[in-house]
Amino acid sequence: QTNAPPWAEGSVVAGPRDVHFHSVNLWNRLCWTRAQGSLSQSTTYTVEYALYGDAVEVGSSVQVVWNAVEPCTDITQMECDLTEQTHDMEEAYYGRVRVSGPNGSSDWTETDGRFRPMSETVLGPPQMEVTLRENYLRVLLKGPYRWRSGRTRGRQSLWSVFPHMVYNVSVYNNRSKHRHFFLLTNGSLTLGPLDFNTGVCVTAETHSLSRHLDSQPTLPACVHTPRGEAPHPAPEQTARPDGREPPKRFYVLFR
């Protein structure tokens, strides 16, 4: 005797699994995985969302008010963009998904808990430009920017959304095998003069000092100083981006 798959006649249609919100730069998507055994090519998904606290009394009970999402009705992909529906970052939201197939529809599968955009979004990598001129390394950073939806006006930096933001810049010297970190409250860092014939790789990510948000780093950007016999004379340094007392010369950082 074999076990009948969920799509077999007379069986209960299996619902989707692992229904959850995934958010990067306030691009808020509801995602899920396919129900085990749901192999039909005609399988579709329908999404609804609810605002925390939005409920009505029905008889002696209180029921959550679920809202349909027209662009995510009878879709075949396993994600739904709810950025516009969850635009208010101070609110909390629920999501749910239902499967429809040749043998009917499943029960709704809901998210395990509330989704709070303000505290659960991930800060994506900033835009980074790394240049090398006369053995001086310059790093320029912008963003990250809020994902644009029908409710956003223009491009909005997340620095204006979340308070107390900083850039954490990592500089790796391929010759010395040392890595140094700099906390920046602006988007510019200059280091040098560097040793000749030295490779340097830079990555950066954004952090909020007041909110515990995950962040994604940039891909490494690497440059290589020209060949030469000795480093340039090093000018005096007057400040360090991370606020600590600076060494007397820049190149000490890379030895």
Short mmCIF file of C-alpha atoms in Angstrom, two decimals:
data_model
loop_
_atom_site.label_atom_id
_atom_site.label_comp_id
_atom_site.label_asym_id
_atom_site.label_seq_id
_atom_site.Cartn_x
_atom_site.Cartn_y
_atom_site.Cartn_z
CA GLN A 1 0.00 0.00 0.00
CA THR A 2 1.33 3.44 -0.97
CA ASN A 3 0.65 6.79 0.61
CA ALA A 4 -1.54 8.97 -1.60
CA PRO A 5 0.00 12.36 -2.46
CA PRO A 6 -1.76 15.51 -1.23
CA TRP A 7 -3.21 16.08 -4.70
CA ALA A 8 -4.85 12.66 -4.88
CA GLU A 9 -8.62 12.55 -5.12
CA GLY A 10 -10.28 12.81 -1.73
CA SER A 11 -7.19 14.09 0.05
CA VAL A 12 -6.85 17.43 1.80
CA VAL A 13 -4.94 19.96 -0.31
CA ALA A 14 -1.62 20.70 1.37
CA GLY A 15 -0.94 24.33 2.14
CA PRO A 16 2.33 26.19 1.55
CA ARG A 17 5.16 25.95 4.06
CA ASP A 18 7.47 28.45 5.74
CA VAL A 19 5.33 31.54 5.12
CA HIS A 20 7.41 34.52 6.21
CA PHE A 21 8.28 38.13 5.45
CA HIS A 22 11.62 38.93 3.86
CA SER A 23 12.66 42.58 3.93
CA VAL A 24 15.74 44.38 2.58
CA ASN A 25 15.85 48.19 2.52
CA LEU A 26 12.12 48.14 3.36
CA TRP A 27 11.38 46.06 0.26
CA ASN A 28 8.87 43.86 2.05
CA ARG A 29 7.97 40.56 0.44
CA LEU A 30 5.93 37.63 1.67
CA CYS A 31 7.68 34.38 0.73
CA TRP A 32 6.88 30.70 1.09
CA THR A 33 7.90 27.26 -0.13
CA ARG A 34 5.91 24.75 -2.11
CA ALA A 35 3.78 22.26 -0.26
CA GLN A 36 5.24 18.78 -0.27
CA GLY A 37 3.71 16.79 -3.10
CA SER A 38 2.11 19.78 -4.87
CA LEU A 39 3.49 18.99 -8.30
CA SER A 40 0.59 20.12 -10.46
CA GLN A 41 1.45 22.72 -13.09
CA SER A 42 -1.90 24.40 -12.43
CA THR A 43 -1.05 25.16 -8.79
CA THR A 44 -1.59 28.83 -7.89
CA TYR A 45 -1.26 30.91 -4.74
CA THR A 46 -3.35 33.68 -3.24
CA VAL A 47 -2.06 36.14 -0.64
CA GLU A 48 -3.80 38.26 1.98
CA TYR A 49 -2.40 40.54 4.66
CA ALA A 50 -3.68 42.00 7.92
CA LEU A 51 -2.76 44.98 10.05
CA TYR A 52 -2.06 44.17 13.69
CA GLY A 53 -5.01 45.26 15.81
CA ASP A 54 -7.41 45.53 12.87
CA ALA A 55 -10.26 43.25 13.93
CA VAL A 56 -14.06 43.20 14.07
CA GLU A 57 -16.54 41.58 16.42
CA VAL A 58 -18.53 38.75 14.89
CA GLY A 59 -21.08 37.52 17.38
CA SER A 60 -19.20 36.68 20.54
CA SER A 61 -15.80 36.45 18.86
CA VAL A 62 -13.27 38.88 17.42
CA GLN A 63 -11.93 38.18 13.94
CA VAL A 64 -8.91 39.61 12.18
CA VAL A 65 -9.67 41.69 9.09
CA TRP A 66 -7.78 40.18 6.17
CA ASN A 67 -7.19 42.22 3.03
CA ALA A 68 -6.90 40.81 -0.48
CA VAL A 69 -3.86 41.67 -2.60
CA GLU A 70 -5.05 41.87 -6.20
CA PRO A 71 -1.59 41.50 -7.84
CA CYS A 72 -1.03 38.37 -5.74
CA THR A 73 -4.25 36.49 -6.48
CA ASP A 74 -3.87 33.14 -8.26
CA ILE A 75 -0.17 33.66 -8.95
CA THR A 76 2.37 30.95 -9.75
CA GLN A 77 5.48 32.47 -8.14
CA MET A 78 6.21 31.83 -4.48
CA GLU A 79 6.55 35.40 -3.30
CA CYS A 80 4.44 38.54 -3.19
CA ASP A 81 5.62 42.15 -2.97
CA LEU A 82 3.77 43.77 -0.06
CA THR A 83 5.92 46.90 0.13
CA GLU A 84 3.04 49.22 -0.66
CA GLN A 85 0.63 47.47 1.73
CA THR A 86 3.21 47.59 4.57
CA HIS A 87 4.45 51.11 3.88
CA ASP A 88 3.75 52.38 7.42
CA MET A 89 6.93 51.34 9.22
CA GLU A 90 5.49 51.91 12.70
CA GLU A 91 2.76 49.30 12.22
CA ALA A 92 2.94 45.50 12.43
CA TYR A 93 1.52 43.08 9.88
CA TYR A 94 0.53 39.48 9.27
CA GLY A 95 0.44 37.57 6.01
CA ARG A 96 -1.18 34.38 4.84
CA VAL A 97 -1.16 32.22 1.71
CA ARG A 98 -3.54 29.64 0.25
CA VAL A 99 -2.89 27.04 -2.45
CA SER A 100 -5.38 26.33 -5.23
CA GLY A 101 -5.14 23.36 -7.55
CA PRO A 102 -7.16 20.84 -9.53
CA ASN A 103 -8.51 19.28 -6.33
CA GLY A 104 -9.58 22.46 -4.58
CA SER A 105 -7.95 24.92 -2.21
CA SER A 106 -5.94 24.47 0.96
CA ASP A 107 -6.47 26.12 4.31
CA TRP A 108 -4.72 29.43 4.84
CA THR A 109 -1.15 29.25 6.15
CA GLU A 110 -0.23 32.32 8.21
CA THR A 111 3.05 33.85 9.27
CA ASP A 112 4.19 32.71 12.70
CA GLY A 113 4.23 36.20 14.17
CA ARG A 114 3.95 39.89 13.50
CA PHE A 115 6.19 41.58 10.96
CA ARG A 116 7.54 44.99 11.99
CA PRO A 117 9.31 46.71 9.08
CA MET A 118 11.08 49.25 11.30
CA SER A 119 12.84 46.59 13.36
CA GLU A 120 13.10 43.63 10.98
CA THR A 121 14.26 44.99 7.65
CA VAL A 122 17.85 44.26 6.61
CA LEU A 123 20.12 47.13 5.60
CA GLY A 124 21.41 46.31 2.14
CA PRO A 125 24.95 47.15 0.98
CA PRO A 126 25.68 50.83 0.35
CA GLN A 127 26.86 52.13 -3.00
CA MET A 128 30.64 52.25 -2.88
CA GLU A 129 33.28 53.77 -5.13
CA VAL A 130 36.97 53.11 -4.43
CA THR A 131 39.67 55.10 -6.23
CA LEU A 132 43.47 55.16 -5.97
CA ARG A 133 45.48 58.22 -6.94
CA GLU A 134 49.17 58.71 -6.23
CA ASN A 135 49.09 56.00 -3.57
CA TYR A 136 46.16 57.60 -1.78
CA LEU A 137 43.04 55.50 -1.36
CA ARG A 138 39.66 57.21 -1.39
CA VAL A 139 36.36 55.55 -0.50
CA LEU A 140 33.03 57.22 -1.31
CA LEU A 141 29.78 55.78 0.07
CA LYS A 142 26.10 56.52 -0.54
CA GLY A 143 22.86 54.98 0.64
CA PRO A 144 21.51 52.40 0.98
CA TYR A 145 18.20 53.70 -0.31
CA ARG A 146 14.66 52.78 0.53
CA TRP A 147 12.98 50.47 -1.96
CA ARG A 148 10.63 52.53 -4.08
CA SER A 149 6.93 51.75 -4.18
CA GLY A 150 3.83 53.60 -5.27
CA ARG A 151 3.84 55.51 -1.97
CA THR A 152 7.42 56.78 -2.00
CA ARG A 153 8.42 60.08 -3.53
CA GLY A 154 11.83 60.15 -5.12
CA ARG A 155 14.87 58.35 -3.80
CA GLN A 156 15.09 58.31 -0.01
CA SER A 157 18.28 57.41 1.82
CA LEU A 158 17.79 55.12 4.79
CA TRP A 159 20.01 57.54 6.72
CA SER A 160 16.94 59.80 6.85
CA VAL A 161 14.73 56.90 8.00
CA PHE A 162 16.79 55.30 10.76
CA PRO A 163 18.59 57.39 13.39
CA HIS A 164 22.27 57.19 14.35
CA MET A 165 23.58 55.51 11.21
CA VAL A 166 27.26 54.82 10.50
CA TYR A 167 29.31 53.14 7.80
CA ASN A 168 31.63 50.36 8.91
CA VAL A 169 34.49 50.24 6.40
CA SER A 170 36.92 47.31 6.32
CA VAL A 171 40.33 47.80 4.67
CA TYR A 172 42.44 44.68 4.09
CA ASN A 173 46.13 44.90 3.19
CA ASN A 174 47.13 41.90 1.08
CA ARG A 175 50.83 42.31 1.88
CA SER A 176 50.65 42.58 5.68
CA LYS A 177 47.50 40.43 5.96
CA HIS A 178 46.09 43.00 8.38
CA ARG A 179 42.52 44.28 8.38
CA HIS A 180 41.48 47.63 9.83
CA PHE A 181 38.01 49.01 10.49
CA PHE A 182 36.73 52.58 10.35
CA LEU A 183 33.39 53.91 11.56
CA LEU A 184 32.22 56.84 9.44
CA THR A 185 29.43 59.27 10.15
CA ASN A 186 29.76 60.57 6.59
CA GLY A 187 30.40 58.87 3.28
CA SER A 188 34.07 59.69 2.68
CA LEU A 189 37.36 58.10 3.76
CA THR A 190 40.88 58.89 2.52
CA LEU A 191 43.95 56.84 3.45
CA GLY A 192 47.56 57.18 2.37
CA PRO A 193 50.16 57.29 1.21
CA LEU A 194 50.19 53.52 0.91
CA ASP A 195 53.25 51.36 0.29
CA PHE A 196 54.15 50.70 -3.32
CA ASN A 197 53.24 47.37 -4.92
CA THR A 198 50.53 46.67 -2.36
CA GLY A 199 47.04 45.34 -2.90
CA VAL A 200 44.21 46.72 -0.80
CA CYS A 201 40.61 45.45 -0.67
CA VAL A 202 37.73 47.44 0.77
CA THR A 203 34.25 46.41 1.91
CA ALA A 204 31.61 48.46 3.67
CA GLU A 205 28.27 48.02 5.37
CA THR A 206 25.77 50.25 7.13
CA HIS A 207 24.78 50.02 10.79
CA SER A 208 22.17 51.71 12.93
CA LEU A 209 23.57 52.40 16.39
CA SER A 210 20.07 52.66 17.88
CA ARG A 211 18.39 49.66 16.23
CA HIS A 212 19.58 46.06 16.05
CA LEU A 213 19.21 45.61 12.30
CA ASP A 214 21.08 43.04 10.24
CA SER A 215 23.14 44.43 7.38
CA GLN A 216 24.71 43.21 4.15
CA PRO A 217 28.27 44.17 3.14
CA THR A 218 29.36 45.31 -0.29
CA LEU A 219 31.38 43.03 -2.51
CA PRO A 220 35.14 43.64 -2.09
CA ALA A 221 36.59 46.44 -4.21
CA CYS A 222 40.33 45.92 -4.70
CA VAL A 223 43.07 48.22 -6.00
CA HIS A 224 46.84 47.82 -6.35
CA THR A 225 49.39 50.56 -5.82
CA PRO A 226 52.09 51.16 -8.47
CA ARG A 227 55.42 49.38 -8.32
CA GLY A 228 58.22 51.22 -6.52
CA GLU A 229 61.12 50.80 -4.14
CA ALA A 230 59.85 52.67 -1.09
CA PRO A 231 56.71 54.33 0.21
CA HIS A 232 56.13 58.03 -0.30
CA PRO A 233 56.95 60.32 2.62
CA ALA A 234 53.94 60.10 4.85
CA PRO A 235 52.14 63.32 5.81
CA GLU A 236 50.94 63.90 9.32
CA GLN A 237 47.45 62.60 10.09
CA THR A 238 45.12 64.73 12.17
CA ALA A 239 42.05 62.52 12.60
CA ARG A 240 40.81 58.97 12.38
CA PRO A 241 37.30 58.22 11.07
CA ASP A 242 36.53 55.90 13.98
CA GLY A 243 37.24 58.65 16.52
CA ARG A 244 40.25 57.00 18.17
CA GLU A 245 43.63 58.67 18.55
CA PRO A 246 45.41 58.47 15.17
CA PRO A 247 48.85 57.11 14.50
CA LYS A 248 51.35 59.72 13.41
CA ARG A 249 51.39 58.52 9.81
CA PHE A 250 48.79 56.88 7.62
CA TYR A 251 50.98 54.07 6.36
CA VAL A 252 51.33 52.61 9.87
CA LEU A 253 47.81 51.26 9.38
CA PHE A 254 48.95 48.99 6.58
CA ARG A 255 52.14 47.47 7.97
#
